[in-house]
mmCIF file of C-alpha atoms in Angstrom:
data_model
loop_
_atom_site.group_PDB
_atom_site.id
_atom_site.type_symbol
_atom_site.label_atom_id
_atom_site.label_comp_id
_atom_site.label_asym_id
_atom_site.label_seq_id
_atom_site.Cartn_x
_atom_site.Cartn_y
_atom_site.Cartn_z
ATOM 1 C CA UNK A 537 9.237 5.964 -3.075
ATOM 2 C CA UNK A 538 7.832 9.417 -3.844
ATOM 3 C CA UNK A 539 8.577 12.591 -1.965
ATOM 4 C CA UNK A 540 6.976 15.996 -1.619
ATOM 5 C CA UNK A 541 9.277 18.814 -0.541
ATOM 6 C CA UNK A 542 7.606 21.991 0.713
ATOM 7 C CA UNK A 543 9.783 25.083 1.210
ATOM 8 C CA UNK A 544 8.250 28.020 3.067
ATOM 9 C CA UNK A 545 9.675 31.525 2.966
ATOM 10 C CA UNK A 546 10.004 33.382 6.249
ATOM 11 C CA UNK A 547 6.468 34.364 7.294
ATOM 12 C CA UNK A 548 5.572 37.909 8.306
ATOM 13 C CA UNK A 549 4.051 36.605 11.544
ATOM 14 C CA UNK A 550 6.307 33.806 12.781
ATOM 15 C CA UNK A 551 4.258 33.273 15.959
ATOM 16 C CA UNK A 552 1.052 32.707 13.978
ATOM 17 C CA UNK A 553 2.860 30.449 11.514
ATOM 18 C CA UNK A 554 4.419 28.282 14.228
ATOM 19 C CA UNK A 555 1.203 27.947 16.222
ATOM 20 C CA UNK A 556 -0.941 27.111 13.193
ATOM 21 C CA UNK A 557 1.692 24.872 11.626
ATOM 22 C CA UNK A 558 2.181 22.666 14.678
ATOM 23 C CA UNK A 559 -1.346 22.758 16.124
ATOM 24 C CA UNK A 560 -3.373 22.531 12.902
ATOM 25 C CA UNK A 561 -1.389 21.816 9.751
ATOM 26 C CA UNK A 562 0.971 19.052 10.848
ATOM 27 C CA UNK A 563 -1.746 17.025 12.637
ATOM 28 C CA UNK A 564 -3.940 17.404 9.547
ATOM 29 C CA UNK A 565 -1.166 16.354 7.146
ATOM 30 C CA UNK A 566 -0.333 13.315 9.262
ATOM 31 C CA UNK A 567 -3.852 12.036 8.474
ATOM 32 C CA UNK A 568 -3.139 11.876 4.720
ATOM 33 C CA UNK A 569 -3.928 8.389 3.418
ATOM 34 C CA UNK A 570 -0.744 6.522 2.545
ATOM 35 C CA UNK A 571 1.647 8.969 4.224
ATOM 36 C CA UNK A 572 4.734 7.000 5.235
ATOM 37 C CA UNK A 573 6.822 9.709 6.870
ATOM 38 C CA UNK A 574 6.633 13.439 7.625
ATOM 39 C CA UNK A 575 9.792 15.339 8.494
ATOM 40 C CA UNK A 576 10.688 19.000 8.933
ATOM 41 C CA UNK A 577 13.822 21.002 9.565
ATOM 42 C CA UNK A 578 14.913 21.408 13.158
ATOM 43 C CA UNK A 579 16.363 24.880 13.555
ATOM 44 C CA UNK A 580 17.545 27.403 10.999
ATOM 45 C CA UNK A 581 17.965 26.493 7.339
ATOM 46 C CA UNK A 582 21.406 27.437 6.022
ATOM 47 C CA UNK A 583 21.829 27.891 2.285
ATOM 48 C CA UNK A 584 25.209 27.542 0.616
ATOM 49 C CA UNK A 585 23.806 29.154 -2.543
ATOM 50 C CA UNK A 586 22.632 32.462 -1.085
ATOM 51 C CA UNK A 587 18.935 31.723 -0.540
ATOM 52 C CA UNK A 588 18.388 33.594 2.719
ATOM 53 C CA UNK A 589 14.602 33.534 3.001
ATOM 54 C CA UNK A 590 13.976 29.823 3.686
ATOM 55 C CA UNK A 591 12.174 29.298 6.995
ATOM 56 C CA UNK A 592 10.634 25.827 7.043
ATOM 57 C CA UNK A 593 11.213 22.740 4.912
ATOM 58 C CA UNK A 594 8.893 19.748 5.092
ATOM 59 C CA UNK A 595 9.293 16.393 3.367
ATOM 60 C CA UNK A 596 6.356 14.019 2.995
ATOM 61 C CA UNK A 597 6.966 10.467 1.806
ATOM 62 C CA UNK A 598 4.569 8.159 -0.034
ATOM 63 C CA UNK A 599 4.936 4.758 -1.685
ATOM 64 C CA UNK A 600 4.522 6.295 -5.167
ATOM 65 C CA UNK A 601 3.465 9.433 -7.001
ATOM 66 C CA UNK A 602 0.113 7.759 -7.634
ATOM 67 C CA UNK A 603 -0.314 7.185 -3.892
ATOM 68 C CA UNK A 604 0.563 10.837 -3.266
ATOM 69 C CA UNK A 605 -1.939 12.026 -5.872
ATOM 70 C CA UNK A 606 -4.608 9.806 -4.330
ATOM 71 C CA UNK A 607 -3.836 11.204 -0.873
ATOM 72 C CA UNK A 608 -4.290 14.776 -2.030
ATOM 73 C CA UNK A 609 -7.417 13.888 -3.984
ATOM 74 C CA UNK A 610 -9.020 12.621 -0.783
ATOM 75 C CA UNK A 611 -11.181 14.799 1.453
ATOM 76 C CA UNK A 612 -8.396 15.142 4.017
ATOM 77 C CA UNK A 613 -5.929 15.954 1.214
ATOM 78 C CA UNK A 614 -8.141 18.738 -0.099
ATOM 79 C CA UNK A 615 -8.502 20.120 3.421
ATOM 80 C CA UNK A 616 -4.737 19.944 3.922
ATOM 81 C CA UNK A 617 -4.060 21.789 0.658
ATOM 82 C CA UNK A 618 -6.561 24.512 1.591
ATOM 83 C CA UNK A 619 -5.007 24.835 5.031
ATOM 84 C CA UNK A 620 -1.547 25.301 3.492
ATOM 85 C CA UNK A 621 -2.878 28.452 1.821
ATOM 86 C CA UNK A 622 -3.590 29.852 5.306
ATOM 87 C CA UNK A 623 0.117 29.501 6.067
ATOM 88 C CA UNK A 624 1.514 30.757 2.765
ATOM 89 C CA UNK A 625 0.346 31.991 -0.593
ATOM 90 C CA UNK A 626 1.862 30.586 -3.787
ATOM 91 C CA UNK A 627 4.535 33.285 -3.837
ATOM 92 C CA UNK A 628 5.670 32.310 -0.318
ATOM 93 C CA UNK A 629 6.025 28.561 -0.818
ATOM 94 C CA UNK A 630 7.625 26.136 -3.261
ATOM 95 C CA UNK A 631 6.313 22.580 -3.589
ATOM 96 C CA UNK A 632 8.110 19.801 -5.449
ATOM 97 C CA UNK A 633 6.822 16.262 -6.138
ATOM 98 C CA UNK A 634 9.239 13.582 -7.294
ATOM 99 C CA UNK A 635 10.212 9.940 -7.270
ATOM 100 C CA UNK A 636 13.341 9.017 -5.340
ATOM 101 C CA UNK A 637 15.971 6.363 -5.885
ATOM 102 C CA UNK A 638 18.706 4.952 -3.749
ATOM 103 C CA UNK A 639 22.140 5.216 -5.310
#
C-alpha cells in the first residue's frame, strides 16, 4: 500500500481554510481514482519534538505508488493539486509519498 501524508501549517485565516477544506478540497480529493482511504486529524496536533505550527494532517491511501501517480495525473488529480495551492503555498505545507509495510 502507498500513502501520501500532507501536513499543513496553521493558516492565517482558519475560518477560510476550514470552510474551503471541508466544502471543496476534501470532496474533490475523495474523487481521486484509486483512492482507498482518506483520513485527517481530529482535533489539535501535539508534537513531542517541538513542532508547534502543525494544523492539519491528511493521509491518503492508494494500492501502490503507481496508482497514486496515476490518480494525480488524471484530470481530477490535477484539479485537486491546484486546489491545494488555494489552501497553502509550498512553504506552508509538506507532502510525503511512500510505500508502507506491516511489521
